Amino acid sequence: MNVSDNYRNSWESYWRDTSDVRGEAIWDADPSLSAEPHSALLLRHADSARTIVDLGCGNGTQTRYLATRFARAVGVDLSHAAIEHARRAADGESVEFEQLDLTDTEAVRALHDRLGDSNVYMRAVIHQSEPAARAAVAAAVAELIGGEGRAFVVELTSESRTVLKSAASDPGGPGPKLRRVFDYGLKPADADDEEIPLLLAKSGMEILATGETALPQTEHRADGTRIDLPARWFVLAGK
């Protein structure tokens, strides 16, 4: 299957209307708060000599960090506009970006054929994917890691909905970055907690390690508190 036109257009519009200013996207956290600690967890199980593929890379902030920890880093995203952001930000750095629909099975398989068994980094993609597309997204992770790669997947939990609802009810309403998420029809924390590990297992992957964490955002509440969204991480291997 492929994603719906509405879903694709929402993301394309969001990234087209986002500037190159670092942190304008609410999830564009500094790598020291995201890819750096996540890489440390992944590298306990993964071979850094393998390529790492950043699924849903957005403007490539995390991918560029991953390129410093792994032999090769490739960022992919559904949105062409996001990939253009990422390429501009990389500005000659040794990192690659390309457009990819994770629900396009043939395109994902072609990427695996080109890169071989790879490591995967996926931060908060399944939870905001369309329900009918989530199994295909999990299957894309399994396809790319094959038998030798490893994956780090981190997804928002249902508790994040409470945090977001509370932030949206601040005096004056949600902050501008959070408001943009709602305005473009994006749906954070839309998946149930039980759904994520079930999808990962059904795709043929084994959970090597898991734990609770939070995904720091670039938005702050009215009282100045940074929005940190509760999440769960998984390190995965193919079976």
PDB file of C-alpha atoms in Angstrom:
ATOM      1  CA  MET A   1       0.000   0.000   0.000  1.00  0.00           C
ATOM      2  CA  ASN A   2       0.969   3.657  -0.212  1.00  0.00           C
ATOM      3  CA  VAL A   3       0.103   6.521   2.084  1.00  0.00           C
ATOM      4  CA  SER A   4      -2.988   8.581   1.302  1.00  0.00           C
ATOM      5  CA  ASP A   5      -2.759  11.798  -0.687  1.00  0.00           C
ATOM      6  CA  ASN A   6      -4.013  13.754   2.329  1.00  0.00           C
ATOM      7  CA  TYR A   7      -1.254  12.381   4.555  1.00  0.00           C
ATOM      8  CA  ARG A   8       1.430  12.996   1.955  1.00  0.00           C
ATOM      9  CA  ASN A   9       0.174  16.513   1.245  1.00  0.00           C
ATOM     10  CA  SER A  10       0.046  17.388   4.952  1.00  0.00           C
ATOM     11  CA  TRP A  11       3.713  16.556   5.403  1.00  0.00           C
ATOM     12  CA  GLU A  12       4.745  18.139   2.136  1.00  0.00           C
ATOM     13  CA  SER A  13       2.933  21.340   3.055  1.00  0.00           C
ATOM     14  CA  TYR A  14       4.381  21.359   6.568  1.00  0.00           C
ATOM     15  CA  TRP A  15       7.960  21.084   5.368  1.00  0.00           C
ATOM     16  CA  ARG A  16       7.448  23.429   2.426  1.00  0.00           C
ATOM     17  CA  ASP A  17       6.238  26.111   4.842  1.00  0.00           C
ATOM     18  CA  THR A  18       9.023  25.500   7.370  1.00  0.00           C
ATOM     19  CA  SER A  19      12.148  27.631   7.208  1.00  0.00           C
ATOM     20  CA  ASP A  20      15.722  26.375   7.416  1.00  0.00           C
ATOM     21  CA  VAL A  21      16.045  27.856  10.911  1.00  0.00           C
ATOM     22  CA  ARG A  22      17.254  25.145  13.291  1.00  0.00           C
ATOM     23  CA  GLY A  23      14.549  24.094  15.740  1.00  0.00           C
ATOM     24  CA  GLU A  24      11.545  25.600  13.957  1.00  0.00           C
ATOM     25  CA  ALA A  25      10.025  22.138  13.701  1.00  0.00           C
ATOM     26  CA  ILE A  26       8.886  21.139  17.176  1.00  0.00           C
ATOM     27  CA  TRP A  27      10.722  17.783  17.033  1.00  0.00           C
ATOM     28  CA  ASP A  28      13.993  19.252  15.669  1.00  0.00           C
ATOM     29  CA  ALA A  29      15.819  18.718  18.957  1.00  0.00           C
ATOM     30  CA  ASP A  30      19.575  18.991  19.317  1.00  0.00           C
ATOM     31  CA  PRO A  31      21.222  15.585  18.668  1.00  0.00           C
ATOM     32  CA  SER A  32      22.687  15.680  22.180  1.00  0.00           C
ATOM     33  CA  LEU A  33      19.109  15.082  23.369  1.00  0.00           C
ATOM     34  CA  SER A  34      18.131  12.556  20.691  1.00  0.00           C
ATOM     35  CA  ALA A  35      20.464  10.776  18.283  1.00  0.00           C
ATOM     36  CA  GLU A  36      23.459  10.894  20.633  1.00  0.00           C
ATOM     37  CA  PRO A  37      21.939   8.985  23.586  1.00  0.00           C
ATOM     38  CA  HIS A  38      19.957   6.792  21.202  1.00  0.00           C
ATOM     39  CA  SER A  39      23.136   5.845  19.317  1.00  0.00           C
ATOM     40  CA  ALA A  40      24.756   4.821  22.581  1.00  0.00           C
ATOM     41  CA  LEU A  41      21.892   2.395  23.222  1.00  0.00           C
ATOM     42  CA  LEU A  42      21.951   1.049  19.673  1.00  0.00           C
ATOM     43  CA  LEU A  43      25.728   0.599  19.518  1.00  0.00           C
ATOM     44  CA  ARG A  44      25.596  -1.865  22.401  1.00  0.00           C
ATOM     45  CA  HIS A  45      24.077  -4.241  19.849  1.00  0.00           C
ATOM     46  CA  ALA A  46      24.990  -2.858  16.409  1.00  0.00           C
ATOM     47  CA  ASP A  47      28.073  -2.818  14.182  1.00  0.00           C
ATOM     48  CA  SER A  48      29.104   0.779  13.482  1.00  0.00           C
ATOM     49  CA  ALA A  49      30.802  -0.358  10.267  1.00  0.00           C
ATOM     50  CA  ARG A  50      27.357  -0.849   8.733  1.00  0.00           C
ATOM     51  CA  THR A  51      25.331   1.902   7.114  1.00  0.00           C
ATOM     52  CA  ILE A  52      22.614   3.484   9.243  1.00  0.00           C
ATOM     53  CA  VAL A  53      19.353   4.594   7.638  1.00  0.00           C
ATOM     54  CA  ASP A  54      17.398   7.363   9.374  1.00  0.00           C
ATOM     55  CA  LEU A  55      13.724   6.740   8.591  1.00  0.00           C
ATOM     56  CA  GLY A  56      11.569   9.861   8.628  1.00  0.00           C
ATOM     57  CA  CYS A  57      14.685  12.037   8.766  1.00  0.00           C
ATOM     58  CA  GLY A  58      12.903  15.366   8.268  1.00  0.00           C
ATOM     59  CA  ASN A  59      15.478  18.130   7.876  1.00  0.00           C
ATOM     60  CA  GLY A  60      18.310  15.731   8.671  1.00  0.00           C
ATOM     61  CA  THR A  61      19.520  17.084  12.020  1.00  0.00           C
ATOM     62  CA  GLN A  62      19.765  13.624  13.572  1.00  0.00           C
ATOM     63  CA  THR A  63      21.086  11.996  10.384  1.00  0.00           C
ATOM     64  CA  ARG A  64      24.026  14.345  10.298  1.00  0.00           C
ATOM     65  CA  TYR A  65      24.956  13.314  13.824  1.00  0.00           C
ATOM     66  CA  LEU A  66      24.542   9.623  12.976  1.00  0.00           C
ATOM     67  CA  ALA A  67      27.071  10.092  10.172  1.00  0.00           C
ATOM     68  CA  THR A  68      29.695  10.741  12.866  1.00  0.00           C
ATOM     69  CA  ARG A  69      28.990   7.401  14.598  1.00  0.00           C
ATOM     70  CA  PHE A  70      28.457   5.030  11.682  1.00  0.00           C
ATOM     71  CA  ALA A  71      30.400   4.291   8.518  1.00  0.00           C
ATOM     72  CA  ARG A  72      27.671   5.754   6.308  1.00  0.00           C
ATOM     73  CA  ALA A  73      24.397   7.548   7.021  1.00  0.00           C
ATOM     74  CA  VAL A  74      21.408   7.809   4.698  1.00  0.00           C
ATOM     75  CA  GLY A  75      18.342   9.852   5.637  1.00  0.00           C
ATOM     76  CA  VAL A  76      14.999   9.166   3.976  1.00  0.00           C
ATOM     77  CA  ASP A  77      11.678  10.949   4.264  1.00  0.00           C
ATOM     78  CA  LEU A  78       8.274  10.905   2.611  1.00  0.00           C
ATOM     79  CA  SER A  79       8.459  14.644   1.939  1.00  0.00           C
ATOM     80  CA  HIS A  80      10.498  16.037  -0.940  1.00  0.00           C
ATOM     81  CA  ALA A  81      10.540  19.423   0.833  1.00  0.00           C
ATOM     82  CA  ALA A  82      12.045  17.814   3.951  1.00  0.00           C
ATOM     83  CA  ILE A  83      14.793  16.225   1.881  1.00  0.00           C
ATOM     84  CA  GLU A  84      15.615  19.580   0.309  1.00  0.00           C
ATOM     85  CA  HIS A  85      15.896  21.085   3.809  1.00  0.00           C
ATOM     86  CA  ALA A  86      18.219  18.235   4.808  1.00  0.00           C
ATOM     87  CA  ARG A  87      20.460  18.623   1.783  1.00  0.00           C
ATOM     88  CA  ARG A  88      20.817  22.350   2.319  1.00  0.00           C
ATOM     89  CA  ALA A  89      21.693  21.848   5.988  1.00  0.00           C
ATOM     90  CA  ALA A  90      24.280  19.162   5.190  1.00  0.00           C
ATOM     91  CA  ASP A  91      26.159  21.551   2.884  1.00  0.00           C
ATOM     92  CA  GLY A  92      28.842  19.129   1.719  1.00  0.00           C
ATOM     93  CA  GLU A  93      28.920  16.913   4.820  1.00  0.00           C
ATOM     94  CA  SER A  94      29.359  13.178   4.237  1.00  0.00           C
ATOM     95  CA  VAL A  95      25.702  12.222   4.522  1.00  0.00           C
ATOM     96  CA  GLU A  96      23.053  11.264   1.956  1.00  0.00           C
ATOM     97  CA  PHE A  97      19.353  12.045   1.688  1.00  0.00           C
ATOM     98  CA  GLU A  98      16.592  10.732  -0.551  1.00  0.00           C
ATOM     99  CA  GLN A  99      12.818  10.691  -0.740  1.00  0.00           C
ATOM    100  CA  LEU A 100      11.186   7.386   0.216  1.00  0.00           C
ATOM    101  CA  ASP A 101       7.670   6.250   1.073  1.00  0.00           C
ATOM    102  CA  LEU A 102       8.162   3.570   3.733  1.00  0.00           C
ATOM    103  CA  THR A 103       4.932   1.893   2.663  1.00  0.00           C
ATOM    104  CA  ASP A 104       6.296   1.381  -0.870  1.00  0.00           C
ATOM    105  CA  THR A 105       7.525  -2.188  -0.435  1.00  0.00           C
ATOM    106  CA  GLU A 106       9.390  -2.347  -3.729  1.00  0.00           C
ATOM    107  CA  ALA A 107      11.208   0.938  -3.112  1.00  0.00           C
ATOM    108  CA  VAL A 108      12.221  -0.169   0.394  1.00  0.00           C
ATOM    109  CA  ARG A 109      13.466  -3.497  -0.957  1.00  0.00           C
ATOM    110  CA  ALA A 110      15.448  -1.678  -3.641  1.00  0.00           C
ATOM    111  CA  LEU A 111      17.100   0.468  -0.958  1.00  0.00           C
ATOM    112  CA  HIS A 112      18.049  -2.669   0.965  1.00  0.00           C
ATOM    113  CA  ASP A 113      19.434  -4.257  -2.186  1.00  0.00           C
ATOM    114  CA  ARG A 114      21.601  -1.192  -2.693  1.00  0.00           C
ATOM    115  CA  LEU A 115      22.829  -0.805   0.895  1.00  0.00           C
ATOM    116  CA  GLY A 116      22.789  -4.381   2.182  1.00  0.00           C
ATOM    117  CA  ASP A 117      21.730  -5.223   5.733  1.00  0.00           C
ATOM    118  CA  SER A 118      21.836  -1.866   7.520  1.00  0.00           C
ATOM    119  CA  ASN A 119      21.243  -0.367  10.912  1.00  0.00           C
ATOM    120  CA  VAL A 120      18.082   1.718  11.241  1.00  0.00           C
ATOM    121  CA  TYR A 121      17.196   4.749  13.337  1.00  0.00           C
ATOM    122  CA  MET A 122      13.512   5.654  13.492  1.00  0.00           C
ATOM    123  CA  ARG A 123      12.291   8.348  15.853  1.00  0.00           C
ATOM    124  CA  ALA A 124       8.556   8.838  16.308  1.00  0.00           C
ATOM    125  CA  VAL A 125       7.255   7.690  12.925  1.00  0.00           C
ATOM    126  CA  ILE A 126       4.826   4.837  13.616  1.00  0.00           C
ATOM    127  CA  HIS A 127       2.781   6.777  16.197  1.00  0.00           C
ATOM    128  CA  GLN A 128       1.816   9.484  13.679  1.00  0.00           C
ATOM    129  CA  SER A 129       1.453   7.228  10.622  1.00  0.00           C
ATOM    130  CA  GLU A 130      -1.986   6.415   9.269  1.00  0.00           C
ATOM    131  CA  PRO A 131      -3.363   3.312  11.023  1.00  0.00           C
ATOM    132  CA  ALA A 132      -3.497   1.287   7.797  1.00  0.00           C
ATOM    133  CA  ALA A 133       0.140   2.150   7.037  1.00  0.00           C
ATOM    134  CA  ARG A 134       1.734   1.267  10.383  1.00  0.00           C
ATOM    135  CA  ALA A 135       2.329  -2.411   9.631  1.00  0.00           C
ATOM    136  CA  ALA A 136       4.096  -1.454   6.400  1.00  0.00           C
ATOM    137  CA  VAL A 137       6.318   1.016   8.258  1.00  0.00           C
ATOM    138  CA  ALA A 138       7.344  -1.689  10.738  1.00  0.00           C
ATOM    139  CA  ALA A 139       7.937  -4.076   7.840  1.00  0.00           C
ATOM    140  CA  ALA A 140      10.222  -1.480   6.225  1.00  0.00           C
ATOM    141  CA  VAL A 141      12.419  -1.524   9.329  1.00  0.00           C
ATOM    142  CA  ALA A 142      12.610  -5.332   9.175  1.00  0.00           C
ATOM    143  CA  GLU A 143      13.437  -5.262   5.458  1.00  0.00           C
ATOM    144  CA  LEU A 144      16.272  -2.782   5.873  1.00  0.00           C
ATOM    145  CA  ILE A 145      18.002  -4.482   8.808  1.00  0.00           C
ATOM    146  CA  GLY A 146      17.743  -7.954   7.250  1.00  0.00           C
ATOM    147  CA  GLY A 147      19.540 -10.596   9.287  1.00  0.00           C
ATOM    148  CA  GLU A 148      22.622  -8.641  10.349  1.00  0.00           C
ATOM    149  CA  GLY A 149      21.564  -5.037  10.955  1.00  0.00           C
ATOM    150  CA  ARG A 150      20.011  -3.626  14.100  1.00  0.00           C
ATOM    151  CA  ALA A 151      17.328  -0.990  14.613  1.00  0.00           C
ATOM    152  CA  PHE A 152      16.621   1.667  17.203  1.00  0.00           C
ATOM    153  CA  VAL A 153      12.940   2.616  17.211  1.00  0.00           C
ATOM    154  CA  VAL A 154      11.488   5.149  19.640  1.00  0.00           C
ATOM    155  CA  GLU A 155       7.798   6.014  19.718  1.00  0.00           C
ATOM    156  CA  LEU A 156       5.584   8.302  21.782  1.00  0.00           C
ATOM    157  CA  THR A 157       3.379   6.674  24.391  1.00  0.00           C
ATOM    158  CA  SER A 158      -0.250   7.467  25.158  1.00  0.00           C
ATOM    159  CA  GLU A 159       0.938   9.594  28.087  1.00  0.00           C
ATOM    160  CA  SER A 160       2.210  12.050  25.494  1.00  0.00           C
ATOM    161  CA  ARG A 161      -1.385  12.828  24.570  1.00  0.00           C
ATOM    162  CA  THR A 162      -1.957  14.074  28.107  1.00  0.00           C
ATOM    163  CA  VAL A 163       1.160  16.251  27.930  1.00  0.00           C
ATOM    164  CA  LEU A 164       0.128  17.706  24.567  1.00  0.00           C
ATOM    165  CA  LYS A 165      -3.444  18.319  25.698  1.00  0.00           C
ATOM    166  CA  SER A 166      -2.179  20.130  28.766  1.00  0.00           C
ATOM    167  CA  ALA A 167       0.247  22.231  26.695  1.00  0.00           C
ATOM    168  CA  ALA A 168      -2.526  23.134  24.267  1.00  0.00           C
ATOM    169  CA  SER A 169      -4.647  24.412  27.166  1.00  0.00           C
ATOM    170  CA  ASP A 170      -1.991  26.871  28.377  1.00  0.00           C
ATOM    171  CA  PRO A 171      -3.052  30.520  28.603  1.00  0.00           C
ATOM    172  CA  GLY A 172      -3.145  31.791  25.047  1.00  0.00           C
ATOM    173  CA  GLY A 173      -3.424  28.258  23.680  1.00  0.00           C
ATOM    174  CA  PRO A 174      -0.624  26.089  22.287  1.00  0.00           C
ATOM    175  CA  GLY A 175       2.709  27.647  21.423  1.00  0.00           C
ATOM    176  CA  PRO A 176       3.380  28.436  17.745  1.00  0.00           C
ATOM    177  CA  LYS A 177       5.349  25.272  16.998  1.00  0.00           C
ATOM    178  CA  LEU A 178       2.738  23.000  18.549  1.00  0.00           C
ATOM    179  CA  ARG A 179      -0.051  24.972  16.876  1.00  0.00           C
ATOM    180  CA  ARG A 180       1.557  24.321  13.483  1.00  0.00           C
ATOM    181  CA  VAL A 181       1.406  20.562  14.114  1.00  0.00           C
ATOM    182  CA  PHE A 182      -2.344  20.798  14.651  1.00  0.00           C
ATOM    183  CA  ASP A 183      -2.878  23.280  11.811  1.00  0.00           C
ATOM    184  CA  TYR A 184      -1.325  20.908   9.274  1.00  0.00           C
ATOM    185  CA  GLY A 185      -3.409  17.963  10.440  1.00  0.00           C
ATOM    186  CA  LEU A 186      -0.503  15.968  11.889  1.00  0.00           C
ATOM    187  CA  LYS A 187      -1.470  13.547  14.640  1.00  0.00           C
ATOM    188  CA  PRO A 188       1.141  12.959  17.354  1.00  0.00           C
ATOM    189  CA  ALA A 189       0.790  10.008  19.755  1.00  0.00           C
ATOM    190  CA  ASP A 190      -2.032   8.528  17.697  1.00  0.00           C
ATOM    191  CA  ALA A 191      -1.064   4.858  18.216  1.00  0.00           C
ATOM    192  CA  ASP A 192      -1.934   2.834  21.310  1.00  0.00           C
ATOM    193  CA  ASP A 193       0.947   1.662  23.513  1.00  0.00           C
ATOM    194  CA  GLU A 194       0.236  -2.030  22.878  1.00  0.00           C
ATOM    195  CA  GLU A 195       0.196  -1.535  19.112  1.00  0.00           C
ATOM    196  CA  ILE A 196       3.862  -0.607  18.658  1.00  0.00           C
ATOM    197  CA  PRO A 197       5.584  -3.740  20.072  1.00  0.00           C
ATOM    198  CA  LEU A 198       2.937  -5.922  18.439  1.00  0.00           C
ATOM    199  CA  LEU A 199       3.639  -4.397  15.021  1.00  0.00           C
ATOM    200  CA  LEU A 200       7.380  -4.802  15.500  1.00  0.00           C
ATOM    201  CA  ALA A 201       7.002  -8.468  16.464  1.00  0.00           C
ATOM    202  CA  LYS A 202       4.583  -9.207  13.620  1.00  0.00           C
ATOM    203  CA  SER A 203       7.094  -7.788  11.157  1.00  0.00           C
ATOM    204  CA  GLY A 204       9.502 -10.541  12.171  1.00  0.00           C
ATOM    205  CA  MET A 205      11.807  -8.637  14.495  1.00  0.00           C
ATOM    206  CA  GLU A 206      13.104  -9.570  17.937  1.00  0.00           C
ATOM    207  CA  ILE A 207      13.218  -6.996  20.723  1.00  0.00           C
ATOM    208  CA  LEU A 208      16.755  -7.083  22.158  1.00  0.00           C
ATOM    209  CA  ALA A 209      16.260  -4.256  24.634  1.00  0.00           C
ATOM    210  CA  THR A 210      13.598  -1.719  25.545  1.00  0.00           C
ATOM    211  CA  GLY A 211      13.036   1.085  27.996  1.00  0.00           C
ATOM    212  CA  GLU A 212      11.227   4.301  28.811  1.00  0.00           C
ATOM    213  CA  THR A 213      12.484   7.725  27.819  1.00  0.00           C
ATOM    214  CA  ALA A 214      11.246  11.153  26.764  1.00  0.00           C
ATOM    215  CA  LEU A 215      11.592  12.977  23.468  1.00  0.00           C
ATOM    216  CA  PRO A 216      12.513  16.625  24.122  1.00  0.00           C
ATOM    217  CA  GLN A 217      10.781  19.140  21.873  1.00  0.00           C
ATOM    218  CA  THR A 218      11.869  22.610  20.805  1.00  0.00           C
ATOM    219  CA  GLU A 219       8.655  24.172  22.154  1.00  0.00           C
ATOM    220  CA  HIS A 220       8.179  25.510  25.691  1.00  0.00           C
ATOM    221  CA  ARG A 221       5.030  25.988  27.721  1.00  0.00           C
ATOM    222  CA  ALA A 222       3.752  29.324  28.942  1.00  0.00           C
ATOM    223  CA  ASP A 223       5.719  28.930  32.194  1.00  0.00           C
ATOM    224  CA  GLY A 224       8.957  28.295  30.269  1.00  0.00           C
ATOM    225  CA  THR A 225       9.024  24.528  30.805  1.00  0.00           C
ATOM    226  CA  ARG A 226      10.257  22.572  27.812  1.00  0.00           C
ATOM    227  CA  ILE A 227       7.782  20.070  26.382  1.00  0.00           C
ATOM    228  CA  ASP A 228       9.204  16.561  26.817  1.00  0.00           C
ATOM    229  CA  LEU A 229       7.022  13.788  25.431  1.00  0.00           C
ATOM    230  CA  PRO A 230       7.001  10.365  27.135  1.00  0.00           C
ATOM    231  CA  ALA A 231       8.192   7.595  24.842  1.00  0.00           C
ATOM    232  CA  ARG A 232       9.417   4.002  24.717  1.00  0.00           C
ATOM    233  CA  TRP A 233      12.477   2.802  22.818  1.00  0.00           C
ATOM    234  CA  PHE A 234      13.282  -0.582  21.298  1.00  0.00           C
ATOM    235  CA  VAL A 235      16.496  -2.101  19.957  1.00  0.00           C
ATOM    236  CA  LEU A 236      15.571  -4.692  17.348  1.00  0.00           C
ATOM    237  CA  ALA A 237      17.125  -7.518  15.345  1.00  0.00           C
ATOM    238  CA  GLY A 238      15.785  -9.613  12.501  1.00  0.00           C
ATOM    239  CA  LYS A 239      14.788 -13.169  13.315  1.00  0.00           C
TER     240      LYS A 239
END
